PDB file of C-alpha atoms and ligand atoms in Angstrom:
ATOM      1  CA  MET H   7     143.333 304.491 125.962  1.00  0.00           C
ATOM      2  CA  PRO H   8     146.999 304.476 124.787  1.00  0.00           C
ATOM      3  CA  PRO H   9     148.516 301.032 124.238  1.00  0.00           C
ATOM      4  CA  LEU H  10     149.722 299.216 127.345  1.00  0.00           C
ATOM      5  CA  THR H  11     153.369 298.236 127.364  1.00  0.00           C
ATOM      6  CA  ILE H  12     154.176 295.161 129.458  1.00  0.00           C
ATOM      7  CA  CYS H  13     157.566 293.495 129.877  1.00  0.00           C
ATOM      8  CA  PHE H  14     158.271 289.966 131.069  1.00  0.00           C
ATOM      9  CA  ILE H  15     161.404 289.883 133.144  1.00  0.00           C
ATOM     10  CA  ASN H  16     163.432 287.542 135.345  1.00  0.00           C
ATOM     11  CA  ARG H  17     167.142 286.996 135.785  1.00  0.00           C
ATOM     12  CA  LYS H  18     166.435 283.279 136.015  1.00  0.00           C
ATOM     13  CA  GLY H  19     166.851 281.498 132.686  1.00  0.00           C
ATOM     14  CA  GLY H  20     164.246 279.127 131.322  1.00  0.00           C
ATOM     15  CA  CYS H  21     161.425 280.208 133.642  1.00  0.00           C
ATOM     16  CA  GLY H  22     158.980 280.794 130.774  1.00  0.00           C
ATOM     17  CA  LYS H  23     159.418 284.488 129.862  1.00  0.00           C
ATOM     18  CA  SER H  24     159.408 283.900 126.109  1.00  0.00           C
ATOM     19  CA  SER H  25     156.665 281.281 126.314  1.00  0.00           C
ATOM     20  CA  CYS H  26     154.369 283.598 128.289  1.00  0.00           C
ATOM     21  CA  THR H  27     155.014 286.455 125.844  1.00  0.00           C
ATOM     22  CA  PHE H  28     154.466 284.252 122.782  1.00  0.00           C
ATOM     23  CA  HIS H  29     151.296 282.500 123.967  1.00  0.00           C
ATOM     24  CA  LEU H  30     149.756 285.613 125.523  1.00  0.00           C
ATOM     25  CA  ALA H  31     150.281 287.489 122.257  1.00  0.00           C
ATOM     26  CA  GLY H  32     148.395 284.709 120.454  1.00  0.00           C
ATOM     27  CA  THR H  33     145.546 284.657 122.953  1.00  0.00           C
ATOM     28  CA  LEU H  34     145.142 288.448 122.987  1.00  0.00           C
ATOM     29  CA  ALA H  35     145.303 288.638 119.171  1.00  0.00           C
ATOM     30  CA  LYS H  36     142.678 285.900 118.858  1.00  0.00           C
ATOM     31  CA  GLU H  37     140.454 288.031 121.083  1.00  0.00           C
ATOM     32  CA  GLY H  38     140.768 290.883 118.587  1.00  0.00           C
ATOM     33  CA  ARG H  39     143.602 292.946 120.048  1.00  0.00           C
ATOM     34  CA  LYS H  40     146.497 294.331 118.070  1.00  0.00           C
ATOM     35  CA  VAL H  41     149.741 293.242 119.673  1.00  0.00           C
ATOM     36  CA  LEU H  42     153.265 294.471 119.011  1.00  0.00           C
ATOM     37  CA  LEU H  43     156.012 292.137 120.251  1.00  0.00           C
ATOM     38  CA  LEU H  44     159.533 293.351 121.006  1.00  0.00           C
ATOM     39  CA  ASP H  45     162.191 290.665 121.190  1.00  0.00           C
ATOM     40  CA  LEU H  46     164.865 292.182 123.420  1.00  0.00           C
ATOM     41  CA  ASP H  47     166.735 288.925 123.986  1.00  0.00           C
ATOM     42  CA  PRO H  48     170.023 288.185 122.158  1.00  0.00           C
ATOM     43  CA  GLN H  49     168.841 284.557 122.043  1.00  0.00           C
ATOM     44  CA  ALA H  50     165.900 285.788 119.926  1.00  0.00           C
ATOM     45  CA  SER H  51     163.719 282.878 121.130  1.00  0.00           C
ATOM     46  CA  LEU H  52     160.489 284.769 120.538  1.00  0.00           C
ATOM     47  CA  SER H  53     161.421 285.574 116.929  1.00  0.00           C
ATOM     48  CA  GLN H  54     162.576 282.007 116.318  1.00  0.00           C
ATOM     49  CA  GLY H  55     159.318 280.703 117.759  1.00  0.00           C
ATOM     50  CA  ILE H  56     157.486 282.634 115.054  1.00  0.00           C
ATOM     51  CA  PHE H  57     159.796 282.579 112.027  1.00  0.00           C
ATOM     52  CA  GLY H  58     162.183 279.695 112.732  1.00  0.00           C
ATOM     53  CA  PRO H  59     165.942 279.890 113.431  1.00  0.00           C
ATOM     54  CA  ALA H  60     167.110 280.114 109.797  1.00  0.00           C
ATOM     55  CA  ALA H  61     164.949 283.155 109.027  1.00  0.00           C
ATOM     56  CA  VAL H  62     166.104 284.930 112.184  1.00  0.00           C
ATOM     57  CA  GLU H  63     169.744 284.133 111.440  1.00  0.00           C
ATOM     58  CA  ALA H  64     169.353 285.566 107.940  1.00  0.00           C
ATOM     59  CA  LEU H  65     167.797 288.806 109.182  1.00  0.00           C
ATOM     60  CA  PRO H  66     170.054 291.850 108.618  1.00  0.00           C
ATOM     61  CA  VAL H  67     171.049 293.394 111.951  1.00  0.00           C
ATOM     62  CA  ASP H  68     169.751 296.808 110.855  1.00  0.00           C
ATOM     63  CA  ARG H  69     166.257 295.310 110.427  1.00  0.00           C
ATOM     64  CA  SER H  70     166.262 293.903 113.955  1.00  0.00           C
ATOM     65  CA  ILE H  71     165.848 295.477 117.385  1.00  0.00           C
ATOM     66  CA  ALA H  72     169.661 295.702 117.627  1.00  0.00           C
ATOM     67  CA  ALA H  73     169.424 298.699 115.253  1.00  0.00           C
ATOM     68  CA  LEU H  74     168.051 300.761 118.154  1.00  0.00           C
ATOM     69  CA  PHE H  75     171.375 300.437 119.963  1.00  0.00           C
ATOM     70  CA  ASP H  76     173.516 301.417 116.978  1.00  0.00           C
ATOM     71  CA  ASP H  77     174.561 305.065 117.052  1.00  0.00           C
ATOM     72  CA  GLY H  78     174.851 305.244 113.275  1.00  0.00           C
ATOM     73  CA  CYS H  79     171.299 303.992 112.764  1.00  0.00           C
ATOM     74  CA  ASP H  80     168.059 305.910 113.293  1.00  0.00           C
ATOM     75  CA  PRO H  81     165.438 303.432 112.122  1.00  0.00           C
ATOM     76  CA  GLU H  82     161.847 304.328 111.340  1.00  0.00           C
ATOM     77  CA  PRO H  83     159.242 302.019 112.925  1.00  0.00           C
ATOM     78  CA  ALA H  84     158.253 300.794 109.454  1.00  0.00           C
ATOM     79  CA  GLU H  85     161.798 299.486 108.931  1.00  0.00           C
ATOM     80  CA  LEU H  86     161.711 297.311 112.041  1.00  0.00           C
ATOM     81  CA  VAL H  87     158.085 296.365 112.753  1.00  0.00           C
ATOM     82  CA  ARG H  88     157.126 293.374 110.635  1.00  0.00           C
ATOM     83  CA  PRO H  89     153.940 291.367 110.291  1.00  0.00           C
ATOM     84  CA  THR H  90     153.734 287.745 111.431  1.00  0.00           C
ATOM     85  CA  PRO H  91     151.614 284.896 110.033  1.00  0.00           C
ATOM     86  CA  PHE H  92     149.122 285.654 112.838  1.00  0.00           C
ATOM     87  CA  GLN H  93     146.476 288.291 112.347  1.00  0.00           C
ATOM     88  CA  GLY H  94     146.870 290.987 114.996  1.00  0.00           C
ATOM     89  CA  ILE H  95     150.511 290.215 115.873  1.00  0.00           C
ATOM     90  CA  SER H  96     153.497 292.239 114.657  1.00  0.00           C
ATOM     91  CA  ILE H  97     157.057 291.967 115.916  1.00  0.00           C
ATOM     92  CA  VAL H  98     160.332 293.796 116.075  1.00  0.00           C
ATOM     93  CA  PRO H  99     162.588 290.755 115.830  1.00  0.00           C
ATOM     94  CA  GLY H 100     165.572 290.061 118.024  1.00  0.00           C
ATOM     95  CA  SER H 101     169.127 289.427 116.948  1.00  0.00           C
ATOM     96  CA  ASN H 102     172.226 287.753 118.264  1.00  0.00           C
ATOM     97  CA  ALA H 103     173.894 291.148 117.702  1.00  0.00           C
ATOM     98  CA  LEU H 104     172.190 292.336 120.908  1.00  0.00           C
ATOM     99  CA  GLU H 105     174.721 290.262 122.833  1.00  0.00           C
ATOM    100  CA  SER H 106     177.427 292.883 122.327  1.00  0.00           C
ATOM    101  CA  VAL H 107     175.249 295.772 123.548  1.00  0.00           C
ATOM    102  CA  ASN H 108     173.691 294.052 126.554  1.00  0.00           C
ATOM    103  CA  TYR H 109     176.034 295.946 128.880  1.00  0.00           C
ATOM    104  CA  PRO H 110     176.079 294.776 132.510  1.00  0.00           C
ATOM    105  CA  SER H 111     175.987 298.298 134.037  1.00  0.00           C
ATOM    106  CA  PRO H 112     173.012 299.794 132.204  1.00  0.00           C
ATOM    107  CA  GLN H 113     172.767 302.893 134.345  1.00  0.00           C
ATOM    108  CA  GLU H 114     176.107 304.048 132.972  1.00  0.00           C
ATOM    109  CA  CYS H 115     174.949 303.775 129.378  1.00  0.00           C
ATOM    110  CA  GLY H 116     173.725 307.329 128.783  1.00  0.00           C
ATOM    111  CA  GLU H 117     171.178 307.702 125.984  1.00  0.00           C
ATOM    112  CA  LEU H 118     171.178 303.975 125.228  1.00  0.00           C
ATOM    113  CA  GLN H 119     169.038 303.505 128.344  1.00  0.00           C
ATOM    114  CA  THR H 120     166.057 305.098 126.642  1.00  0.00           C
ATOM    115  CA  ALA H 121     166.516 303.677 123.120  1.00  0.00           C
ATOM    116  CA  VAL H 122     163.434 301.441 123.269  1.00  0.00           C
ATOM    117  CA  ARG H 123     161.256 304.042 124.983  1.00  0.00           C
ATOM    118  CA  LEU H 124     162.018 306.611 122.275  1.00  0.00           C
ATOM    119  CA  PHE H 125     161.345 304.107 119.512  1.00  0.00           C
ATOM    120  CA  LEU H 126     158.023 303.033 121.040  1.00  0.00           C
ATOM    121  CA  LYS H 127     156.698 306.576 121.237  1.00  0.00           C
ATOM    122  CA  GLU H 128     155.997 306.359 117.522  1.00  0.00           C
ATOM    123  CA  ALA H 129     156.070 302.610 116.896  1.00  0.00           C
ATOM    124  CA  ARG H 130     153.305 301.682 119.325  1.00  0.00           C
ATOM    125  CA  GLU H 131     150.702 303.805 117.567  1.00  0.00           C
ATOM    126  CA  GLY H 132     147.810 301.692 116.325  1.00  0.00           C
ATOM    127  CA  PHE H 133     148.485 298.816 118.736  1.00  0.00           C
ATOM    128  CA  ASP H 134     146.477 297.884 121.832  1.00  0.00           C
ATOM    129  CA  LEU H 135     149.363 296.198 123.617  1.00  0.00           C
ATOM    130  CA  VAL H 136     153.132 296.026 123.427  1.00  0.00           C
ATOM    131  CA  LEU H 137     154.645 292.887 124.979  1.00  0.00           C
ATOM    132  CA  ILE H 138     158.414 292.825 125.561  1.00  0.00           C
ATOM    133  CA  ASP H 139     160.415 289.643 126.057  1.00  0.00           C
ATOM    134  CA  CYS H 140     163.615 290.081 128.084  1.00  0.00           C
ATOM    135  CA  PRO H 141     166.779 287.992 128.345  1.00  0.00           C
ATOM    136  CA  PRO H 142     167.739 286.187 131.569  1.00  0.00           C
ATOM    137  CA  THR H 143     170.055 289.014 132.628  1.00  0.00           C
ATOM    138  CA  LEU H 144     169.527 292.252 134.510  1.00  0.00           C
ATOM    139  CA  ALA H 145     171.558 294.292 132.022  1.00  0.00           C
ATOM    140  CA  LEU H 146     170.944 296.931 129.330  1.00  0.00           C
ATOM    141  CA  CYS H 147     168.269 294.994 127.379  1.00  0.00           C
ATOM    142  CA  SER H 148     166.078 294.317 130.433  1.00  0.00           C
ATOM    143  CA  TRP H 149     166.772 297.851 131.687  1.00  0.00           C
ATOM    144  CA  ASN H 150     165.503 299.275 128.389  1.00  0.00           C
ATOM    145  CA  ALA H 151     162.370 297.173 128.739  1.00  0.00           C
ATOM    146  CA  LEU H 152     161.726 298.496 132.257  1.00  0.00           C
ATOM    147  CA  VAL H 153     162.374 302.087 131.211  1.00  0.00           C
ATOM    148  CA  ALA H 154     159.934 301.740 128.287  1.00  0.00           C
ATOM    149  CA  SER H 155     157.143 299.830 130.045  1.00  0.00           C
ATOM    150  CA  ASP H 156     153.987 300.706 131.940  1.00  0.00           C
ATOM    151  CA  PHE H 157     153.940 297.309 133.634  1.00  0.00           C
ATOM    152  CA  VAL H 158     156.189 294.405 134.618  1.00  0.00           C
ATOM    153  CA  VAL H 159     155.263 290.747 134.915  1.00  0.00           C
ATOM    154  CA  VAL H 160     157.729 288.385 136.596  1.00  0.00           C
ATOM    155  CA  PRO H 161     157.259 284.787 135.431  1.00  0.00           C
ATOM    156  CA  LEU H 162     158.737 282.251 137.818  1.00  0.00           C
ATOM    157  CA  GLN H 163     158.603 278.570 138.621  1.00  0.00           C
ATOM    158  CA  PRO H 164     157.404 277.643 142.112  1.00  0.00           C
ATOM    159  CA  GLU H 165     160.642 275.925 143.043  1.00  0.00           C
ATOM    160  CA  ASP H 166     163.672 276.829 145.110  1.00  0.00           C
ATOM    161  CA  TYR H 167     166.043 277.917 142.331  1.00  0.00           C
ATOM    162  CA  GLY H 168     163.097 279.397 140.453  1.00  0.00           C
ATOM    163  CA  SER H 169     162.133 281.714 143.303  1.00  0.00           C
ATOM    164  CA  GLN H 170     165.522 282.733 144.666  1.00  0.00           C
ATOM    165  CA  GLY H 171     166.150 285.738 142.438  1.00  0.00           C
ATOM    166  CA  ILE H 172     163.079 287.804 143.351  1.00  0.00           C
ATOM    167  CA  THR H 173     164.991 290.221 145.585  1.00  0.00           C
ATOM    168  CA  TYR H 174     167.401 291.145 142.765  1.00  0.00           C
ATOM    169  CA  ILE H 175     164.566 291.730 140.327  1.00  0.00           C
ATOM    170  CA  GLN H 176     162.742 293.912 142.835  1.00  0.00           C
ATOM    171  CA  ARG H 177     165.896 295.976 143.337  1.00  0.00           C
ATOM    172  CA  PHE H 178     166.315 296.370 139.576  1.00  0.00           C
ATOM    173  CA  ILE H 179     162.686 297.436 139.225  1.00  0.00           C
ATOM    174  CA  ASP H 180     163.083 299.884 142.126  1.00  0.00           C
ATOM    175  CA  GLN H 181     166.084 301.440 140.372  1.00  0.00           C
ATOM    176  CA  ALA H 182     164.148 301.888 137.131  1.00  0.00           C
ATOM    177  CA  LEU H 183     161.280 303.439 139.104  1.00  0.00           C
ATOM    178  CA  ALA H 184     163.593 305.889 140.821  1.00  0.00           C
ATOM    179  CA  LYS H 185     165.770 306.739 137.847  1.00  0.00           C
ATOM    180  CA  HIS H 186     163.708 306.870 134.666  1.00  0.00           C
ATOM    181  CA  ASN H 187     160.216 305.516 135.014  1.00  0.00           C
ATOM    182  CA  PRO H 188     158.219 306.583 138.084  1.00  0.00           C
ATOM    183  CA  GLY H 189     155.065 305.295 136.395  1.00  0.00           C
ATOM    184  CA  LEU H 190     156.290 301.685 136.259  1.00  0.00           C
ATOM    185  CA  ARG H 191     154.005 299.225 138.063  1.00  0.00           C
ATOM    186  CA  LEU H 192     154.382 295.550 138.976  1.00  0.00           C
ATOM    187  CA  LEU H 193     151.396 293.656 137.592  1.00  0.00           C
ATOM    188  CA  GLY H 194     152.473 290.584 139.464  1.00  0.00           C
ATOM    189  CA  TYR H 195     154.377 287.324 139.753  1.00  0.00           C
ATOM    190  CA  LEU H 196     153.123 284.726 137.328  1.00  0.00           C
ATOM    191  CA  LEU H 197     153.710 281.086 138.281  1.00  0.00           C
ATOM    192  CA  THR H 198     154.812 279.029 135.285  1.00  0.00           C
ATOM    193  CA  MET H 199     155.164 275.373 134.344  1.00  0.00           C
ATOM    194  CA  VAL H 200     153.109 274.505 137.405  1.00  0.00           C
ATOM    195  CA  GLN H 201     152.591 270.829 138.219  1.00  0.00           C
ATOM    196  CA  PRO H 202     150.015 270.894 141.022  1.00  0.00           C
ATOM    197  CA  ARG H 203     150.644 267.265 141.968  1.00  0.00           C
ATOM    198  CA  LEU H 204     154.301 267.936 142.710  1.00  0.00           C
ATOM    199  CA  GLY H 205     154.689 268.467 146.443  1.00  0.00           C
ATOM    200  CA  VAL H 206     157.480 270.951 145.875  1.00  0.00           C
ATOM    201  CA  HIS H 207     155.331 273.075 143.536  1.00  0.00           C
ATOM    202  CA  ALA H 208     152.445 273.080 146.005  1.00  0.00           C
ATOM    203  CA  ALA H 209     154.790 274.072 148.845  1.00  0.00           C
ATOM    204  CA  TYR H 210     156.531 276.912 146.969  1.00  0.00           C
ATOM    205  CA  SER H 211     153.280 278.184 145.441  1.00  0.00           C
ATOM    206  CA  GLY H 212     151.876 278.336 148.969  1.00  0.00           C
ATOM    207  CA  GLN H 213     154.855 280.217 150.344  1.00  0.00           C
ATOM    208  CA  LEU H 214     154.970 282.681 147.451  1.00  0.00           C
ATOM    209  CA  ARG H 215     151.260 283.401 147.872  1.00  0.00           C
ATOM    210  CA  SER H 216     151.571 283.890 151.608  1.00  0.00           C
ATOM    211  CA  LEU H 217     154.565 286.231 151.201  1.00  0.00           C
ATOM    212  CA  TYR H 218     153.468 288.210 148.172  1.00  0.00           C
ATOM    213  CA  ARG H 219     149.691 287.787 148.491  1.00  0.00           C
ATOM    214  CA  GLU H 220     147.757 289.596 145.781  1.00  0.00           C
ATOM    215  CA  LYS H 221     150.979 290.279 143.865  1.00  0.00           C
ATOM    216  CA  VAL H 222     150.895 286.641 142.691  1.00  0.00           C
ATOM    217  CA  PHE H 223     148.578 286.034 139.732  1.00  0.00           C
ATOM    218  CA  THR H 224     145.606 283.878 140.724  1.00  0.00           C
ATOM    219  CA  ASN H 225     145.837 282.010 137.430  1.00  0.00           C
ATOM    220  CA  VAL H 226     148.929 279.959 136.649  1.00  0.00           C
ATOM    221  CA  MET H 227     150.530 278.592 133.507  1.00  0.00           C
ATOM    222  CA  PRO H 228     150.357 274.831 133.890  1.00  0.00           C
ATOM    223  CA  HIS H 229     153.126 272.539 132.721  1.00  0.00           C
ATOM    224  CA  ALA H 230     151.835 270.939 129.519  1.00  0.00           C
ATOM    225  CA  ALA H 231     153.276 269.279 126.443  1.00  0.00           C
ATOM    226  CA  HIS H 232     150.927 271.338 124.232  1.00  0.00           C
ATOM    227  CA  PHE H 233     152.906 274.495 125.030  1.00  0.00           C
ATOM    228  CA  LYS H 234     156.122 272.893 123.786  1.00  0.00           C
ATOM    229  CA  GLU H 235     154.439 271.347 120.749  1.00  0.00           C
ATOM    230  CA  SER H 236     152.869 274.615 119.703  1.00  0.00           C
ATOM    231  CA  ILE H 237     156.243 276.387 119.730  1.00  0.00           C
ATOM    232  CA  ALA H 238     157.668 273.551 117.628  1.00  0.00           C
ATOM    233  CA  ALA H 239     154.726 274.119 115.267  1.00  0.00           C
ATOM    234  CA  ARG H 240     155.559 277.877 115.277  1.00  0.00           C
ATOM    235  CA  GLN H 241     152.120 278.836 116.527  1.00  0.00           C
ATOM    236  CA  PRO H 242     150.923 280.315 119.811  1.00  0.00           C
ATOM    237  CA  ILE H 243     148.665 277.894 121.658  1.00  0.00           C
ATOM    238  CA  ALA H 244     145.549 279.935 120.784  1.00  0.00           C
ATOM    239  CA  PHE H 245     146.197 279.206 117.093  1.00  0.00           C
ATOM    240  CA  TYR H 246     147.625 275.705 117.498  1.00  0.00           C
ATOM    241  CA  LYS H 247     144.962 274.107 119.720  1.00  0.00           C
ATOM    242  CA  PRO H 248     142.444 276.818 120.555  1.00  0.00           C
ATOM    243  CA  ARG H 249     140.116 274.597 122.575  1.00  0.00           C
ATOM    244  CA  CYS H 250     142.627 272.637 124.665  1.00  0.00           C
ATOM    245  CA  ALA H 251     143.031 273.103 128.421  1.00  0.00           C
ATOM    246  CA  SER H 252     146.383 274.883 127.937  1.00  0.00           C
ATOM    247  CA  SER H 253     144.745 277.425 125.634  1.00  0.00           C
ATOM    248  CA  LYS H 254     142.002 277.999 128.213  1.00  0.00           C
ATOM    249  CA  ALA H 255     144.667 278.520 130.879  1.00  0.00           C
ATOM    250  CA  MET H 256     146.243 281.242 128.732  1.00  0.00           C
ATOM    251  CA  GLN H 257     142.820 282.859 128.244  1.00  0.00           C
ATOM    252  CA  ALA H 258     142.405 283.058 132.007  1.00  0.00           C
ATOM    253  CA  ILE H 259     145.903 284.571 132.408  1.00  0.00           C
ATOM    254  CA  ALA H 260     145.244 287.083 129.605  1.00  0.00           C
ATOM    255  CA  ALA H 261     141.970 288.142 131.241  1.00  0.00           C
ATOM    256  CA  GLU H 262     143.688 288.543 134.606  1.00  0.00           C
ATOM    257  CA  LEU H 263     146.539 290.487 132.994  1.00  0.00           C
ATOM    258  CA  LEU H 264     144.072 292.981 131.500  1.00  0.00           C
ATOM    259  CA  ASP H 265     142.098 293.198 134.772  1.00  0.00           C
ATOM    260  CA  ARG H 266     145.280 293.881 136.714  1.00  0.00           C
ATOM    261  CA  ALA H 267     146.382 296.517 134.196  1.00  0.00           C
ATOM    262  CA  ALA H 268     142.979 298.227 134.427  1.00  0.00           C
ATOM    263  CA  ALA H 269     143.148 298.152 138.240  1.00  0.00           C
ATOM    264  CA  ALA H 270     146.695 299.562 138.186  1.00  0.00           C
ATOM    265  CA  VAL H 271     145.661 302.401 135.876  1.00  0.00           C
ATOM    266  CA  LYS H 272     142.782 303.197 138.250  1.00  0.00           C
ATOM    267  CA  SER H 273     144.697 302.864 141.542  1.00  0.00           C
ATOM    268  CA  PRO H 274     148.417 303.087 140.726  1.00  0.00           C
ATOM    269  CA  ALA H 275     149.407 303.393 144.396  1.00  0.00           C
ATOM    270  CA  GLU H 276     148.293 299.816 145.059  1.00  0.00           C
ATOM    271  CA  PHE H 277     150.785 298.551 142.495  1.00  0.00           C
ATOM    272  CA  THR H 278     153.738 300.741 143.494  1.00  0.00           C
ATOM    273  CA  TYR H 279     155.307 299.223 146.549  1.00  0.00           C
ATOM    274  CA  PHE H 280     157.739 296.374 146.094  1.00  0.00           C
ATOM    275  CA  GLU H 281     158.144 294.463 149.301  1.00  0.00           C
ATOM    276  CA  ASN H 282     161.480 292.786 149.743  1.00  0.00           C
ATOM    277  CA  ARG H 283     160.477 289.644 151.552  1.00  0.00           C
ATOM    278  CA  VAL H 284     162.985 286.854 151.346  1.00  0.00           C
ATOM    279  CA  LEU H 285     161.775 283.347 150.776  1.00  0.00           C
ATOM    280  CA  GLY H 286     162.766 281.008 153.584  1.00  0.00           C
ATOM    281  CA  ASN H 287     163.126 277.240 153.627  1.00  0.00           C
ATOM    282  CA  VAL H 288     160.026 275.427 152.520  1.00  0.00           C
ATOM    283  CA  GLU H 289     158.739 272.132 153.866  1.00  0.00           C
ATOM    284  CA  VAL H 290     157.567 269.736 151.205  1.00  0.00           C
ATOM    285  CA  ALA H 291     154.767 267.378 152.210  1.00  0.00           C
TER     286      ALA H 291
HETATM  287  N1  LIG L  14     153.982 275.802 130.576  1.00  0.00           N
HETATM  288  C1  LIG L  14     154.927 275.063 130.032  1.00  0.00           C
HETATM  289  N2  LIG L  14     154.820 273.729 129.920  1.00  0.00           N
HETATM  290  C2  LIG L  14     155.806 272.985 129.382  1.00  0.00           C
HETATM  291  N3  LIG L  14     156.967 273.491 128.931  1.00  0.00           N
HETATM  292  C3  LIG L  14     157.141 274.817 129.009  1.00  0.00           C
HETATM  293  C4  LIG L  14     156.136 275.674 129.556  1.00  0.00           C
HETATM  294  N4  LIG L  14     156.608 276.945 129.513  1.00  0.00           N
HETATM  295  C5  LIG L  14     157.809 276.889 128.958  1.00  0.00           C
HETATM  296  N5  LIG L  14     158.146 275.611 128.651  1.00  0.00           N
HETATM  297  C6  LIG L  14     159.393 275.144 128.059  1.00  0.00           C
HETATM  298  O1  LIG L  14     160.453 275.500 128.955  1.00  0.00           O
HETATM  299  C7  LIG L  14     161.580 275.956 128.243  1.00  0.00           C
HETATM  300  C8  LIG L  14     161.952 277.365 128.700  1.00  0.00           C
HETATM  301  O2  LIG L  14     160.896 278.247 128.372  1.00  0.00           O
HETATM  302  P1  LIG L  14     161.183 279.687 127.806  1.00  0.00           P
HETATM  303  O3  LIG L  14     162.198 279.639 126.702  1.00  0.00           O
HETATM  304  O4  LIG L  14     159.887 280.304 127.519  1.00  0.00           O
HETATM  305  O5  LIG L  14     161.844 280.359 129.078  1.00  0.00           O
HETATM  306  P2  LIG L  14     162.624 281.738 129.147  1.00  0.00           P
HETATM  307  O6  LIG L  14     162.471 282.256 130.519  1.00  0.00           O
HETATM  308  O7  LIG L  14     162.216 282.618 128.046  1.00  0.00           O
HETATM  309  O8  LIG L  14     164.117 281.265 128.890  1.00  0.00           O
HETATM  310  P3  LIG L  14     165.395 282.247 128.722  1.00  0.00           P
HETATM  311  O9  LIG L  14     165.726 282.708 130.091  1.00  0.00           O
HETATM  312  O10 LIG L  14     166.446 281.360 128.124  1.00  0.00           O
HETATM  313  O11 LIG L  14     164.981 283.365 127.837  1.00  0.00           O
HETATM  314  C9  LIG L  14     161.222 275.872 126.765  1.00  0.00           C
HETATM  315  O12 LIG L  14     161.713 274.677 126.233  1.00  0.00           O
HETATM  316  C10 LIG L  14     159.702 275.873 126.765  1.00  0.00           C
HETATM  317  O13 LIG L  14     159.155 275.172 125.670  1.00  0.00           O
HETATM  318 MG1  LIG L  15     163.421 283.633 126.663  1.00  0.00          MG
END
């Protein structure tokens, strides 16, 4: 089977996109898969989580993912894909230079819309999975991720502000489907930083599940200090504390991610339709 390309997208900042990408890469690599990470965020959080801020700052722009958006540059995969300290994980690092090419009207950007897709055609060879971290904007970087991906995952917190943007994301995904990538499928909404004892989390989780049903991942990413600590230690949770409850939670999400991808490959029609159902007011017990 060719490698699966999955992007993690949400216009909402701080909802756990980079954390999901980082920890899932660790869990999948620990299970023996070869993972290529693409850091498409000008903040370069994913790259900093692995190499630290100083190393990312010192990285020449033409050795980062920003090179794909530079007309004068035609990088070979070997120039951009670099190993990480973790067996099974490679990364094309991000760069602050992406900020100036993250144009707000991506559909007017001509060939730049397919820069990542073209690069991945060759670069993904030899990998089992490509995971793409997106910035909290629905602009050229996230558009490139959608155009290049087989699947989308939308991480979101089960809270009011956390859930409000779903309609805009669905519209953006619909546009990518119609314009460049008819094969794109939504793997699902992944609830992040969940605190089950919080009434508001229980209420919003319930409403999201009743509105979006099977489109919401059964497994959730719990809120836990270990996730923060492991990023500070520059290790995905599967390497930092492989036997802790947080690591087990990521294993369950990784298994569900692969199950959903297999189901979507088998019955793509079931993963095609994006229902625009707007979240109403939620009563908190
Ligand atoms: N499950 C979790 N438990 C505790 N803290 C978490 C969890 N997931 C993420 N965080 C913390 O929440 C913050 C935001 O997470 P993260 O950077 O992954 O979000 P993001 O969506 O990538 O943000 P941005 O939109 O800025 O790219 C970080 O400080 C991270 O350590
Ligand atoms: Mg991020």
